[in-house]
XYZ file of N, CA, C and O in Angstrom:
820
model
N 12.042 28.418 -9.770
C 12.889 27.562 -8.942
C 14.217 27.322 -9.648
O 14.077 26.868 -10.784
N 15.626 27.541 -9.199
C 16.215 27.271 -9.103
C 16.969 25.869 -9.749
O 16.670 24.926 -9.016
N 17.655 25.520 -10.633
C 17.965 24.116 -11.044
C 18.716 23.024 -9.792
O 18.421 21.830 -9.827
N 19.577 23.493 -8.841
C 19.668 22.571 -7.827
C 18.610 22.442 -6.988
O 18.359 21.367 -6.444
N 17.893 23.525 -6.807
C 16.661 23.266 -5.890
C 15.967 22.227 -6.561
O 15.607 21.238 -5.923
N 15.684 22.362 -8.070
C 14.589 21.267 -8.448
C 15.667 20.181 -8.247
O 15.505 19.442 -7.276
N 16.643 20.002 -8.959
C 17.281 18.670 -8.828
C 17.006 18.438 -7.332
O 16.666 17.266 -7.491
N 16.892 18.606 -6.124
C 16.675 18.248 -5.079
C 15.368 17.623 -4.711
O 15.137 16.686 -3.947
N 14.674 18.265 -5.337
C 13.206 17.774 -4.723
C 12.994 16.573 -5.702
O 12.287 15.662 -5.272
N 13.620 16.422 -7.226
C 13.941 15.287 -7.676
C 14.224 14.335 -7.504
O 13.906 13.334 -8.146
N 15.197 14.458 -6.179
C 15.712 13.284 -5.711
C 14.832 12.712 -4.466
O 14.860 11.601 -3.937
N 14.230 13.582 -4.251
C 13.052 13.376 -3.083
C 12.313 12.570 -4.138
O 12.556 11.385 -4.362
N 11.344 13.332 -4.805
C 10.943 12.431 -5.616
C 11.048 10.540 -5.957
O 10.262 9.616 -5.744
N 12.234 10.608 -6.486
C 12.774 9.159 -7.407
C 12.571 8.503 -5.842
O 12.110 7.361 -5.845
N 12.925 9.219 -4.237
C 12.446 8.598 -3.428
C 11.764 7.819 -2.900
O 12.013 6.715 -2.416
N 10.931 8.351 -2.979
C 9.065 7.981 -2.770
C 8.936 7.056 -3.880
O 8.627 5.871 -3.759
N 9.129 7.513 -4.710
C 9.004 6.378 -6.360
C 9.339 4.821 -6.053
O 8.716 3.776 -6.241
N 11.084 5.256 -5.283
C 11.624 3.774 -4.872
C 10.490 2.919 -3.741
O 10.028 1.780 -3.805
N 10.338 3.782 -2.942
C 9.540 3.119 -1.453
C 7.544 2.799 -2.305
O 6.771 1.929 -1.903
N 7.344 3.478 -3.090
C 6.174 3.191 -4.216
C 5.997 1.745 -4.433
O 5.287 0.915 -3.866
N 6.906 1.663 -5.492
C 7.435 0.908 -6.354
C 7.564 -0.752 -5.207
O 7.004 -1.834 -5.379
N 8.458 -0.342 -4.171
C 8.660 -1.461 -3.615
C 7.690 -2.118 -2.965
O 7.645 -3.349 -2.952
N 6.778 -1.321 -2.334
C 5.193 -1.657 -2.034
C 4.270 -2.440 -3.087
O 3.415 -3.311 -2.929
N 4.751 -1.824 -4.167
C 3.742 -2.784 -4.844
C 3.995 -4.120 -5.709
O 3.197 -4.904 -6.222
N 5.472 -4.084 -5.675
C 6.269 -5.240 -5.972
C 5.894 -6.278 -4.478
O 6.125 -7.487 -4.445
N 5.419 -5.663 -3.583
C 5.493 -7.325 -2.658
C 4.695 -7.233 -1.689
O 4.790 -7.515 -0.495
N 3.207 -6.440 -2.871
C 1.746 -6.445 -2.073
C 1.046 -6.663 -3.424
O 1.409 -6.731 -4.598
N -0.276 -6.755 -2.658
C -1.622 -7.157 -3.871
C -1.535 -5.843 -3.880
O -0.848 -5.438 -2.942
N -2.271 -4.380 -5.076
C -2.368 -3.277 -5.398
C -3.401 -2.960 -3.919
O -2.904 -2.254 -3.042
N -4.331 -3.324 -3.790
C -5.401 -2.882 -2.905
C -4.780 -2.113 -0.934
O -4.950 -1.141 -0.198
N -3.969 -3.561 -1.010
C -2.593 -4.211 0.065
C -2.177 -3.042 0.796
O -2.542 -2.446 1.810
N -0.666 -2.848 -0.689
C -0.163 -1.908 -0.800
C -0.350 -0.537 -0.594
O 0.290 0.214 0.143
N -1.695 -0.193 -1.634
C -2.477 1.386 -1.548
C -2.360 1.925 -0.254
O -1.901 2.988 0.165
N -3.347 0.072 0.765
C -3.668 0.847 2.261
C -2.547 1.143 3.182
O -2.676 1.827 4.197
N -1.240 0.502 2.714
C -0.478 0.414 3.699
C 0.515 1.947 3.368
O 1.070 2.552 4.286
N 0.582 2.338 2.080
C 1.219 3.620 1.599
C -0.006 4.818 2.413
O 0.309 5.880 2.950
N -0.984 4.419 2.326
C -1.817 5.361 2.183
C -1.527 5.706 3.925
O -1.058 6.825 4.132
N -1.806 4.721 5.304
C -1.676 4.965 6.187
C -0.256 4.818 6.970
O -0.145 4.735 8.193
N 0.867 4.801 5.971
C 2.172 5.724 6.363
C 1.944 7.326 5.797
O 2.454 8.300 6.351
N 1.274 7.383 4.861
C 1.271 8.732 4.681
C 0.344 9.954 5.498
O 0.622 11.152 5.560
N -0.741 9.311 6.048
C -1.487 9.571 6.718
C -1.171 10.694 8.109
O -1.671 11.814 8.218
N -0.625 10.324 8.667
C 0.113 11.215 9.521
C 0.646 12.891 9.286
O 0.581 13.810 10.102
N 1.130 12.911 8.022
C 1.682 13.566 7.415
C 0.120 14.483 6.843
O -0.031 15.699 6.952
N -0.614 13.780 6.410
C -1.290 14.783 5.886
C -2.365 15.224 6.964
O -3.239 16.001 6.580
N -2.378 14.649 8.723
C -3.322 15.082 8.864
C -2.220 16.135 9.883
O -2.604 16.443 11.011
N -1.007 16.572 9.421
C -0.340 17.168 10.498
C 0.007 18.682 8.950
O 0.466 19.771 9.298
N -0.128 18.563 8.321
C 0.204 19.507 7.144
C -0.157 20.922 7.437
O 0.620 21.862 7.274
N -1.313 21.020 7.856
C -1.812 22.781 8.510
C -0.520 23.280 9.599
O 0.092 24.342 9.485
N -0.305 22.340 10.560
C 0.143 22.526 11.574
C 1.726 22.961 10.813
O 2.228 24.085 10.788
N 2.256 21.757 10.264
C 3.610 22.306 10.054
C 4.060 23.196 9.216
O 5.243 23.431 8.973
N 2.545 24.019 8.481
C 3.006 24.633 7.505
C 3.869 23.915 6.105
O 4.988 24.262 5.729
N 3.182 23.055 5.609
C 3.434 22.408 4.241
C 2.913 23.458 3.141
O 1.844 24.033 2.935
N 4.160 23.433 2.542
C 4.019 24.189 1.326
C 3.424 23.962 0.224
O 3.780 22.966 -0.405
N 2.588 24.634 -0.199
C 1.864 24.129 -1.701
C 2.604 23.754 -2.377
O 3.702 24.301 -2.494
N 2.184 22.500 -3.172
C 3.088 21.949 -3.864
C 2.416 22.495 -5.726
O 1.204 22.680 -5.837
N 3.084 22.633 -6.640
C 3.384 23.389 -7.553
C 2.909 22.244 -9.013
O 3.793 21.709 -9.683
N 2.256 22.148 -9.142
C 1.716 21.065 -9.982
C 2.236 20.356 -11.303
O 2.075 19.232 -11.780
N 3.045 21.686 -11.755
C 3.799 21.600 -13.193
C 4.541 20.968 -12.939
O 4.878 20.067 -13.707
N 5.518 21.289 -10.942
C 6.763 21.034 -11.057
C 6.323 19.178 -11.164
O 6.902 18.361 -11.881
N 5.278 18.928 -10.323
C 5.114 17.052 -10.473
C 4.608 16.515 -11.843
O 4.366 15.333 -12.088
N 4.514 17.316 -12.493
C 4.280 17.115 -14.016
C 6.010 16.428 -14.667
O 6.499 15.429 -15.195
N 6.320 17.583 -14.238
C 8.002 17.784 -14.693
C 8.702 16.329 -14.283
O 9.323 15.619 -15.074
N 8.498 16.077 -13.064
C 9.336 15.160 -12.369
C 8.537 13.913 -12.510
O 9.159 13.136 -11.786
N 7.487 13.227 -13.031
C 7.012 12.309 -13.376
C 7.278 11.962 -14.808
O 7.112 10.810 -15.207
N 7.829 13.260 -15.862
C 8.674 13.290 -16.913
C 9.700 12.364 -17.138
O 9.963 11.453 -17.923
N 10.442 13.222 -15.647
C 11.435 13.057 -15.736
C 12.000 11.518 -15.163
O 13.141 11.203 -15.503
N 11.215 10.569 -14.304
C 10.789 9.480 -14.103
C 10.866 8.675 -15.186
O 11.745 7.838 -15.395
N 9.408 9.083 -16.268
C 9.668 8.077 -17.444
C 10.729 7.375 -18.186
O 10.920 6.235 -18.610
N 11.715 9.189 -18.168
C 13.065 9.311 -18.973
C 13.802 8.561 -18.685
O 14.358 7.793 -19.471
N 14.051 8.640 -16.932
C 15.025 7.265 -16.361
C 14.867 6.047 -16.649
O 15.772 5.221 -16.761
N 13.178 5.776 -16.851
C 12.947 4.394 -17.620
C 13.420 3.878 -18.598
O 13.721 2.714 -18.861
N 13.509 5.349 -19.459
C 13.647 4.309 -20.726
C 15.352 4.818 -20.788
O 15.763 4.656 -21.937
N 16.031 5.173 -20.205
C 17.270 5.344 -19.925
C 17.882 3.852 -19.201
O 19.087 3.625 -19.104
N 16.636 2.766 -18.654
C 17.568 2.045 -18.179
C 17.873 1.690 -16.659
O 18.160 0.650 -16.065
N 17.645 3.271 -16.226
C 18.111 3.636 -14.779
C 17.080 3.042 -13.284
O 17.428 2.851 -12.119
N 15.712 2.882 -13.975
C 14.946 2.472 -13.150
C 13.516 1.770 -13.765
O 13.151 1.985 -14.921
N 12.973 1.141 -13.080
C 11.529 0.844 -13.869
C 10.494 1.078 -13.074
O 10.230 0.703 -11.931
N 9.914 1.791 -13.884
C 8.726 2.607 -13.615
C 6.831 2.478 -14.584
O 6.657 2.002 -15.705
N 5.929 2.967 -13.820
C 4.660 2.160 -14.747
C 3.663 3.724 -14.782
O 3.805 4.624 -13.954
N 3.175 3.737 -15.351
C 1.794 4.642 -14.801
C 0.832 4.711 -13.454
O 0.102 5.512 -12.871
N 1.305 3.353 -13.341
C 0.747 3.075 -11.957
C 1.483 3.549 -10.838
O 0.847 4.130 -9.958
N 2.633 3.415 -10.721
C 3.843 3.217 -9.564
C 4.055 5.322 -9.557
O 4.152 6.003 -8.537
N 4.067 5.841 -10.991
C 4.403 7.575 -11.521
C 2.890 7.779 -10.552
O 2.982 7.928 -9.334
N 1.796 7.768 -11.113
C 0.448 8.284 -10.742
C 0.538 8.181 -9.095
O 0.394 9.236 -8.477
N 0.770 6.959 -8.351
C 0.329 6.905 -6.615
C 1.911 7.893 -6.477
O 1.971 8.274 -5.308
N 3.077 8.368 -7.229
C 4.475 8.468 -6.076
C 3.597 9.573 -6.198
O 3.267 10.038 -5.107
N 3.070 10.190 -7.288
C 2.517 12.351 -7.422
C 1.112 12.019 -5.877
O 1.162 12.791 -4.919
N 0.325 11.182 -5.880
C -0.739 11.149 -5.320
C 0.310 10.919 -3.135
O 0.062 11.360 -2.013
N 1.091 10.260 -3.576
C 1.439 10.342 -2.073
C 1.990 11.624 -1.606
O 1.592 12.085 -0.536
N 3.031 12.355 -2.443
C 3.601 13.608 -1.688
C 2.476 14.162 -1.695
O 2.224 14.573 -0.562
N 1.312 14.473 -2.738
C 0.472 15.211 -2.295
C 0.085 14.975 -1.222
O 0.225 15.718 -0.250
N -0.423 13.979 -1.233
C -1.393 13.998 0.093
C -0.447 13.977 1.528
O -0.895 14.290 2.631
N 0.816 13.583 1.287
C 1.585 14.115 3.111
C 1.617 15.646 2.772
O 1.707 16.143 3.894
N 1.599 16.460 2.064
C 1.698 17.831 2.125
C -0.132 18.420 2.045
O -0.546 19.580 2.035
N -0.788 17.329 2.005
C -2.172 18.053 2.520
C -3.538 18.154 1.535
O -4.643 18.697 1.562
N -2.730 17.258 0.626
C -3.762 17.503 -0.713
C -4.343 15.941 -0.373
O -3.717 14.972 0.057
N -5.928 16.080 -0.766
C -6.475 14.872 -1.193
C -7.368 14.552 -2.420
O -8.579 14.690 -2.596
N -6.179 13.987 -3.364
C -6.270 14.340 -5.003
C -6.869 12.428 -4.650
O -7.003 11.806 -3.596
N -7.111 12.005 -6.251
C -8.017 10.900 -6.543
C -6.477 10.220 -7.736
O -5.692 10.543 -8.628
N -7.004 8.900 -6.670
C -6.193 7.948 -8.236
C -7.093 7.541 -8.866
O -8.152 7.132 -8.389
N -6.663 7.619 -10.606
C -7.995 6.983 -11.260
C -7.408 5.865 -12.427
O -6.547 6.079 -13.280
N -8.165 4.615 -12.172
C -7.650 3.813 -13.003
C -8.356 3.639 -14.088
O -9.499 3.229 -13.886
N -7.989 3.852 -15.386
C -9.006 4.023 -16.732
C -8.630 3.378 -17.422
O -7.437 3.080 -17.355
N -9.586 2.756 -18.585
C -9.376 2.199 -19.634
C -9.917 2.659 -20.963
O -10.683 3.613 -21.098
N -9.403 1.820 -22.033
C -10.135 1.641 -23.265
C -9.850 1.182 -24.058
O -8.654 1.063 -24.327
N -11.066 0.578 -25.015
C -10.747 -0.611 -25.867
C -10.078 -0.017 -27.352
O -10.690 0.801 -28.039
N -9.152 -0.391 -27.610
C -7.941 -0.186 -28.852
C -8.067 -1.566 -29.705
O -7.519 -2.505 -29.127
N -8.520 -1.817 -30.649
C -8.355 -2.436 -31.912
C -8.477 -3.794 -30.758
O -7.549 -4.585 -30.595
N -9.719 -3.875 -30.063
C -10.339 -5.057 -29.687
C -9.272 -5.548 -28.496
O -9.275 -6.725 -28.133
N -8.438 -4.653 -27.963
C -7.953 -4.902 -26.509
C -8.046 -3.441 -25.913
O -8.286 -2.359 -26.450
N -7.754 -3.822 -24.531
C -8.061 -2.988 -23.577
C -6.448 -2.077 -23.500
O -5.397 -2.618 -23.847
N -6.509 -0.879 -23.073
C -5.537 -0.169 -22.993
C -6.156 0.114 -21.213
O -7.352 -0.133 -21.057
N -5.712 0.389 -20.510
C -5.736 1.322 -19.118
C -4.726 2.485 -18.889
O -3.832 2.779 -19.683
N -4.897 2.913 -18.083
C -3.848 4.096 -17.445
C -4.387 4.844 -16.621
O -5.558 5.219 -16.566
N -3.022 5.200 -15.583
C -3.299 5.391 -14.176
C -2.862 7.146 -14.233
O -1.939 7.536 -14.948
N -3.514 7.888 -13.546
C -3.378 9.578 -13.563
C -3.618 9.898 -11.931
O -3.740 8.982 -11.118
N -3.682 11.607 -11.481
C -4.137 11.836 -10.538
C -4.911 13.305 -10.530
O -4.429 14.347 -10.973
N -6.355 13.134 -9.864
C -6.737 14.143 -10.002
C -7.353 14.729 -8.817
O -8.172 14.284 -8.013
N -6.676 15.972 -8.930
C -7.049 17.175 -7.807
C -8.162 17.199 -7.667
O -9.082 16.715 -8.327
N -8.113 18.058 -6.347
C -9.859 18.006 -5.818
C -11.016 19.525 -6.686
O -12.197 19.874 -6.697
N -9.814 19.921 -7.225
C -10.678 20.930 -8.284
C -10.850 20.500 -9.552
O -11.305 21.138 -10.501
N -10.536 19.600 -9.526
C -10.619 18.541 -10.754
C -9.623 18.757 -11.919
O -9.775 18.290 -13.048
N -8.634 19.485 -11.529
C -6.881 19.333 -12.669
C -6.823 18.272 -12.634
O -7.469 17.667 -11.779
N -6.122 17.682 -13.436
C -5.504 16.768 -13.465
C -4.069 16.538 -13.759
O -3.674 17.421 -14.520
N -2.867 15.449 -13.362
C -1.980 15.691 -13.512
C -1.119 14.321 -14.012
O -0.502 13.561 -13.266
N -1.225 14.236 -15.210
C -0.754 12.944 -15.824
C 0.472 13.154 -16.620
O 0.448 13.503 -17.800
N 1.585 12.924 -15.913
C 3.000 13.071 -17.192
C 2.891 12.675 -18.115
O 3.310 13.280 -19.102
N 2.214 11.352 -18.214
C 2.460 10.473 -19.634
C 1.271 11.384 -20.999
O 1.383 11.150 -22.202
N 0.434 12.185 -20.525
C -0.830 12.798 -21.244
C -1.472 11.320 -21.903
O -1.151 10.927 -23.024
N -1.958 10.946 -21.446
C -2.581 9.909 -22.004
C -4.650 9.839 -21.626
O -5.581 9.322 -22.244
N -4.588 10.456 -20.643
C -5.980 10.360 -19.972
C -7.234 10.949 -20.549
O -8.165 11.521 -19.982
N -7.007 10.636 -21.973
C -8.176 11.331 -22.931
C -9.135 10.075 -23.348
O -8.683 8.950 -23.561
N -10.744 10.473 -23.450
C -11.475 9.609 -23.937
C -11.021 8.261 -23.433
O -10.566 7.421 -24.209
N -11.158 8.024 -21.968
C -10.706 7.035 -21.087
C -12.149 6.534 -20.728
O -12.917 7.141 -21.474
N -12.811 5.731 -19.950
C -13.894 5.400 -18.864
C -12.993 4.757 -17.699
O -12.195 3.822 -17.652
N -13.605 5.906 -16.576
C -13.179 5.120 -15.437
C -13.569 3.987 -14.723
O -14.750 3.952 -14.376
N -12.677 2.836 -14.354
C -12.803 1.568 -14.057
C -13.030 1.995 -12.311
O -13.972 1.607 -11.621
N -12.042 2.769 -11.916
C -11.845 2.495 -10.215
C -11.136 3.718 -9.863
O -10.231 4.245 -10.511
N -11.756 4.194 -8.531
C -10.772 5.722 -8.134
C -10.209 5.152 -6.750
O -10.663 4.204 -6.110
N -9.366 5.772 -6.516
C -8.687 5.508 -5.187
C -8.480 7.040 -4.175
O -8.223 8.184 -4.551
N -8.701 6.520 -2.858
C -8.424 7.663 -2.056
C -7.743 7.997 -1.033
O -8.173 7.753 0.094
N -6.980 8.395 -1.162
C -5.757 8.200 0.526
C -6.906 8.103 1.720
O -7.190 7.066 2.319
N -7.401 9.180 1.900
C -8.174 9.070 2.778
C -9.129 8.026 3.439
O -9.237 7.613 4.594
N -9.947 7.689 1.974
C -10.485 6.864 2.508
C -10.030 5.341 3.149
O -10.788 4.584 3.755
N -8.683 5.116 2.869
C -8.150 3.848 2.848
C -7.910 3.739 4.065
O -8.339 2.850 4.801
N -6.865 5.076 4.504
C -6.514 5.420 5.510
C -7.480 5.100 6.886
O -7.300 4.337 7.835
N -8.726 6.157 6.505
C -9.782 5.908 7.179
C -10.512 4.365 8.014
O -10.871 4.113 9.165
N -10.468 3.568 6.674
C -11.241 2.140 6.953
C -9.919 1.699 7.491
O -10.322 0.723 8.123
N -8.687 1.718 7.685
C -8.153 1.249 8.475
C -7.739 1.147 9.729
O -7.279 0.143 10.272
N -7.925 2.296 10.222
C -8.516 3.368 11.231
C -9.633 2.089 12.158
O -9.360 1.329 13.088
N -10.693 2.279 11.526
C -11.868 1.382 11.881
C -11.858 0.101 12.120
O -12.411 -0.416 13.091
N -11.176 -0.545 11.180
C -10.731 -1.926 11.416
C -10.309 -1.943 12.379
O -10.991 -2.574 13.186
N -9.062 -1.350 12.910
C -8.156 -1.696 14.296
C -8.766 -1.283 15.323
O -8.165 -1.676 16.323
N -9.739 -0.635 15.595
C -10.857 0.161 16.471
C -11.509 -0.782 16.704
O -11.692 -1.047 17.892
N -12.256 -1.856 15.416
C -13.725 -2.831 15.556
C -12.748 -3.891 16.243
O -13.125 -4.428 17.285
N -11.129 -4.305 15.529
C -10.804 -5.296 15.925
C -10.315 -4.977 17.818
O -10.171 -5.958 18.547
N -10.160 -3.854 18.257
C -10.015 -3.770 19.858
C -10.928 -3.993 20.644
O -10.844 -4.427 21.793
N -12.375 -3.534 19.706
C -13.437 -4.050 20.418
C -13.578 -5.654 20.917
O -13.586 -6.291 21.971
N -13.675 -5.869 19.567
C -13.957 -7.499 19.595
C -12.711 -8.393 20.880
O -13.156 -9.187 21.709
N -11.344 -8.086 20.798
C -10.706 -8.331 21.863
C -10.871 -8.232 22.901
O -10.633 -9.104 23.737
N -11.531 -6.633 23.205
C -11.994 -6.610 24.718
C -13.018 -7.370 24.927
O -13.009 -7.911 26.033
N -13.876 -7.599 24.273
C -14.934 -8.147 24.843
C -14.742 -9.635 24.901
O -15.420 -10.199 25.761
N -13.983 -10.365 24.187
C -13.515 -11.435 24.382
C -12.835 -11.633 25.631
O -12.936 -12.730 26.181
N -12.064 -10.591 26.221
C -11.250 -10.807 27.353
C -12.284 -10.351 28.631
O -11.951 -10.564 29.797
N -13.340 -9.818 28.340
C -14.635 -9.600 29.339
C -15.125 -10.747 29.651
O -15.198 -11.222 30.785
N -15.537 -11.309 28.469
C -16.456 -12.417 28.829
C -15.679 -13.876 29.373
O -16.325 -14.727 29.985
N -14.214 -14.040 29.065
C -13.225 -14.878 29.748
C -13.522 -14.190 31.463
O -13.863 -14.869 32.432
N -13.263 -12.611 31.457
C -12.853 -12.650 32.898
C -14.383 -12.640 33.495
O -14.483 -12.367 34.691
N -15.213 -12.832 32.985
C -16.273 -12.794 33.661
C -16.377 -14.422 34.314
O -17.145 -14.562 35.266
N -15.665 -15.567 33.846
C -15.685 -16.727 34.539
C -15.121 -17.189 35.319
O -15.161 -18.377 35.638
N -14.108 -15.858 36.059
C -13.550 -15.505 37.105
C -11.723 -15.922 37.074
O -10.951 -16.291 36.190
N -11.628 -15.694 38.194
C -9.977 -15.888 38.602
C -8.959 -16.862 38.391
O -7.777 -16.553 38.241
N -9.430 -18.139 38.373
C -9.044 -19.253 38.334
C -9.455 -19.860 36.864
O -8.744 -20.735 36.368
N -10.500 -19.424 36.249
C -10.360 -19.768 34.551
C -9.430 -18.849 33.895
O -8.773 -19.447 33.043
N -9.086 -17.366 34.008
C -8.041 -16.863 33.878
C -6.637 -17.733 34.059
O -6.000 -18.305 33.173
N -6.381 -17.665 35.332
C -4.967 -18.395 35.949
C -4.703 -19.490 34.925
O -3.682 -19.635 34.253
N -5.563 -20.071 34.926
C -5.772 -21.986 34.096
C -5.183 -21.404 32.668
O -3.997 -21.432 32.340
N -6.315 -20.852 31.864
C -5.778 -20.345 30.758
C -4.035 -19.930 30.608
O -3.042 -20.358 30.020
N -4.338 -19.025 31.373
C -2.903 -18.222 31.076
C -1.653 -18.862 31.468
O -0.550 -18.336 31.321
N -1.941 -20.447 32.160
C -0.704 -21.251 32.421
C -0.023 -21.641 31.384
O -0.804 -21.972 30.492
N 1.147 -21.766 31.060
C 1.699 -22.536 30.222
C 1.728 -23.775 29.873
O 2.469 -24.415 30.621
N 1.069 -24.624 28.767
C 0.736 -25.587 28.213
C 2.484 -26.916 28.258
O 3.658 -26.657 28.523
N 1.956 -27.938 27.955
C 2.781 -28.536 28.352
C 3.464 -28.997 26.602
O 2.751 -29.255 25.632
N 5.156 -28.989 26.618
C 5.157 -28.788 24.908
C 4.780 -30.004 24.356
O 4.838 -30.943 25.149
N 4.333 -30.320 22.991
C 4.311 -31.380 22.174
C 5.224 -31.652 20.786
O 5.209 -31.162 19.656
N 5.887 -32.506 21.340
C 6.910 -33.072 20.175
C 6.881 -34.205 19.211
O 6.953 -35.421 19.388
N 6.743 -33.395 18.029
C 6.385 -33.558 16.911
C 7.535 -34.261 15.919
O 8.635 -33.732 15.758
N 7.190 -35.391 15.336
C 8.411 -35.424 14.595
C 8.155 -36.461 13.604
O 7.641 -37.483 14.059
N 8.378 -36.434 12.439
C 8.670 -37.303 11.114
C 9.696 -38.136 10.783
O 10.802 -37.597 10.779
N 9.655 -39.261 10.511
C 10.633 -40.304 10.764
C 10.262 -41.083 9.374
O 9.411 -41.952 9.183
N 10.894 -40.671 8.758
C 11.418 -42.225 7.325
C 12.400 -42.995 6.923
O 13.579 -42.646 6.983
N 11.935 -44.307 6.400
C 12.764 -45.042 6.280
C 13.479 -44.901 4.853
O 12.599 -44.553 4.066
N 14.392 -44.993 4.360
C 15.297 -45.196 3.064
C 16.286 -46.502 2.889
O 16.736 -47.415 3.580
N 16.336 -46.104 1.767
C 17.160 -47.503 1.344
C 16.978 -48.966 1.509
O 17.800 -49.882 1.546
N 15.381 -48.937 1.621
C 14.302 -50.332 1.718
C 14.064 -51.093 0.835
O 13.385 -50.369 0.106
N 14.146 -52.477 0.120
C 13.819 -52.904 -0.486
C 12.023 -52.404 -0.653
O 11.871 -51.666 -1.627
N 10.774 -52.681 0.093
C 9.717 -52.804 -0.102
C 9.637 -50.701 -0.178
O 10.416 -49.749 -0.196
N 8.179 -50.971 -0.196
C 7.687 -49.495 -0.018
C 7.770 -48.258 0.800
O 7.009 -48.179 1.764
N 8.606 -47.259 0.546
C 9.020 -46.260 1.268
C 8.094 -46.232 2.647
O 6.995 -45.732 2.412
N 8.276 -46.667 4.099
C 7.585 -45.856 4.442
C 7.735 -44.729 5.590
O 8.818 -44.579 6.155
N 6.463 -43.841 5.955
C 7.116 -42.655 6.952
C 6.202 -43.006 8.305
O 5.356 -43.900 8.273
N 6.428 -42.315 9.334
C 5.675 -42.616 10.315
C 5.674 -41.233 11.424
O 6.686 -40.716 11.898
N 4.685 -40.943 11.599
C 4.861 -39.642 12.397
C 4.500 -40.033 13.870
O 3.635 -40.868 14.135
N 5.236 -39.358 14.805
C 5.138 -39.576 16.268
C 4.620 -38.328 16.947
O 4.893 -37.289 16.347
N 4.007 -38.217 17.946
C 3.521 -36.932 18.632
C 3.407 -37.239 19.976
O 3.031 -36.381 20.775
């Protein structure tokens, strides 16, 4: 490949990294995973069809490198965690369903962890090389996340319809009633200041 070509897909890259990154800055990890996982989703179950190109393993080696570098350059901040899911998402919109694995181990009576990704032939692909003599704590799976979310919104349509069954089953006029518009209630907090005795408040409704 080409050096502007890679610089390109680089910048694709630091992409995904940014939209990564920002997911998990303003989700719980679990949150986040499902909500990356089923934007990406689409993508990977459309990958045969559009002809997605194998993606080249060294080159996400390279560019999770090259990630770190910007870190400690300054340019961006980046974790093992945030590097490991950006390699695990392009894969999987281009069709791969590789494993996040979160590992640890105990170092001079604390815990070390670190986050990698591994193919379904079992490569693995960790920029930082760190994933030696690890025990795994927790794996993650696009798919499956994807999947149970899938289900959720399925169980939760159920449960709606049948809620709206068993309303219309008490006919026309418990409908109508319901669905009228309620009459508003005004709410309001009222205190006194600048009282000699004890502050007080009084709420009206």
């Amino acid at each position: 490949m080409d050096k502007k070509a890679l610089e390109k897909k680089h910048e694709y890259f630091t992409a995904v990294h940014a939209f990564v990154r920002m997911m998990l800055l303003n989700h719980e990890f679990e949150e986040a995973y499902e909500k990356i996982a089923v934007h990406m989703f689409p993508l990977y179950a459309s990958a045969k069809q559009r002809n997605a190109a194998r993606l080249n393993t060294h080159d996400l080696q390279e560019h999770g490198k090259q990630l770190y570098l910007l870190d400690e350059a300054d340019h961006l901040v980046t974790s093992c965690v945030s590097i490991a899911l950006t390699i695990q998402s392009i894969l999987f919109s281009n069709g791969c369903n590789a494993d996040l694995l979160i590992e640890v181990k105990k170092i001079d009576d604390k815990l070390f962890s670190h986050a990698w990704v591994q193919l379904e032939n079992g490569d693995s692909i960790d920029p930082n090389n760190k994933n030696k003599n690890l025990s795994i704590l927790q794996t993650y799976n696009m798919t499956d996340y994807a999947e149970r979310w899938v289900l959720s919104q399925y169980m939760r349509s159920v449960i709606d319809l049948e809620i709206w069954l068993r309303e219309a089953s008490k006919g026309k006029r418990h409908l109508l009633e319901r669905s009228r518009p309620k009459k508003p209630r005004v709410l309001a907090d009222i205190e006194t200041v600048n009282m000699t005795e004890k502050t007080r408040s009084y709420s009206y409704q």
